[in-house]
Short mmCIF file of C-alpha atoms in Angstrom, two decimals:
data_model
loop_
_atom_site.label_atom_id
_atom_site.label_comp_id
_atom_site.label_asym_id
_atom_site.label_seq_id
_atom_site.Cartn_x
_atom_site.Cartn_y
_atom_site.Cartn_z
CA MET M 1 0.00 0.00 0.00
CA GLU M 2 2.86 2.35 0.78
CA GLY M 3 4.30 1.75 -2.68
CA CYS M 4 0.93 2.65 -4.22
CA LEU M 5 0.85 5.94 -2.32
CA LYS M 6 4.40 6.80 -3.38
CA THR M 7 3.56 6.17 -7.02
CA ILE M 8 0.38 8.26 -6.83
CA ASN M 9 2.20 11.13 -5.16
CA ALA M 10 5.02 11.04 -7.70
CA ASP M 11 2.67 10.83 -10.69
CA THR M 12 0.37 13.62 -9.47
CA ALA M 13 3.03 16.04 -8.22
CA ARG M 14 2.77 18.07 -11.42
CA PRO M 15 -0.88 18.32 -12.55
CA ASP M 16 0.15 20.21 -15.68
CA ASN M 17 1.71 16.97 -16.94
CA PHE M 18 -1.81 15.59 -17.40
CA LEU M 19 -2.35 17.99 -20.28
CA SER M 20 -0.46 15.62 -22.54
CA LEU M 21 -0.50 11.86 -23.05
CA GLN M 22 1.96 10.05 -20.82
CA ASP M 23 2.29 6.35 -21.41
CA GLY M 24 4.41 5.84 -18.28
CA VAL M 25 1.88 7.48 -15.98
CA ALA M 26 -0.97 5.60 -17.65
CA ALA M 27 0.88 2.32 -17.07
CA ASP M 28 1.47 3.30 -13.44
CA PHE M 29 -2.22 3.99 -12.86
CA THR M 30 -3.23 0.76 -14.58
CA SER M 31 -0.85 -1.14 -12.32
CA LEU M 32 -2.15 0.72 -9.26
CA THR M 33 -5.74 -0.06 -10.20
CA LYS M 34 -4.89 -3.74 -10.52
CA SER M 35 -3.03 -3.76 -7.19
CA LEU M 36 -5.91 -2.10 -5.35
CA TYR M 37 -8.55 -4.30 -7.00
CA ASP M 38 -6.62 -7.47 -6.22
CA LEU M 39 -6.04 -6.35 -2.62
CA HIS M 40 -9.74 -5.66 -2.18
CA LYS M 41 -10.70 -9.05 -3.64
CA ALA M 42 -8.28 -10.79 -1.24
CA GLU M 43 -9.88 -8.99 1.71
CA GLU M 44 -13.47 -8.95 0.43
CA PRO M 45 -15.98 -9.37 3.26
CA GLY M 46 -18.06 -12.51 3.27
CA LEU M 47 -21.28 -10.49 3.62
CA TYR M 48 -21.27 -9.60 -0.05
CA LYS M 49 -19.45 -10.59 -3.15
CA GLY M 50 -18.56 -8.28 -5.96
CA SER M 51 -17.42 -9.43 -9.34
CA PRO M 52 -16.83 -13.12 -9.94
CA LEU M 53 -13.37 -12.14 -11.21
CA ALA M 54 -10.76 -13.00 -8.56
CA ALA M 55 -8.23 -10.59 -10.07
CA LEU M 56 -8.30 -7.67 -12.45
CA VAL M 57 -6.95 -8.62 -15.88
CA VAL M 58 -4.98 -5.78 -17.45
CA GLU M 59 -2.45 -7.49 -19.70
CA ASN M 60 -3.40 -6.94 -23.36
CA PHE M 61 -6.64 -5.23 -22.27
CA ASP M 62 -7.53 -1.68 -23.26
CA GLU M 63 -9.00 0.94 -20.92
CA GLU M 64 -12.59 0.08 -21.83
CA GLN M 65 -12.12 -3.61 -21.07
CA ILE M 66 -10.52 -2.78 -17.71
CA TRP M 67 -13.35 -0.36 -16.94
CA GLN M 68 -15.94 -3.05 -17.69
CA GLN M 69 -14.29 -5.35 -15.16
CA LEU M 70 -14.40 -2.58 -12.55
CA GLU M 71 -18.09 -2.02 -13.30
CA LEU M 72 -18.80 -5.70 -12.62
CA GLN M 73 -17.28 -5.29 -9.17
CA ASN M 74 -18.85 -1.93 -8.43
CA ASN M 75 -22.38 -2.82 -9.58
CA ALA M 76 -22.52 -5.85 -7.28
CA VAL M 77 -21.14 -3.91 -4.33
CA LEU M 78 -23.48 -0.97 -4.93
CA LYS M 79 -26.48 -3.31 -4.88
CA HIS M 80 -25.37 -4.53 -1.45
CA PHE M 81 -24.95 -1.01 -0.09
CA ASN M 82 -28.24 0.19 -1.59
CA SER M 83 -30.04 -2.66 0.17
CA ALA M 84 -28.21 -1.95 3.42
CA VAL M 85 -29.25 1.72 3.34
CA GLU M 86 -32.74 1.18 1.96
CA GLY M 87 -33.83 -1.17 4.77
CA PRO M 88 -33.33 1.29 7.65
CA LEU M 89 -34.80 4.14 5.61
CA LEU M 90 -38.00 2.16 5.00
CA ASP M 91 -38.21 1.32 8.71
CA GLU M 92 -38.26 5.02 9.58
CA THR M 93 -41.31 5.78 7.46
#
C-alpha cells in the first residue's frame, strides 16, 4: 500500500503533466488499479461478493475492457450497499 501511495504522489506532483499523453503514468495507474482491486478481492468481506473475477486482468486489455471489469465489481457492491441503506430508511417511514 505504501508503494501505491508513493507512485500516486510522484505521478500527481505536477498536474500540468496531465495535459499531454503520458504512457508511463498511464501504465502506473493501470498497475495501481490492478493492485488495489486485487487487494480488495483478497480482503473482500463474506457479507457480499462483488465481481466473480478474482483478479483484475490488465495485460493486453484496453482501458474500456478494464473499466468493464471494474463495473462488474462496483455494480454488485453498490447493490449490497443500496439494500443496506434502503432497509433502515424504509423502517423510519
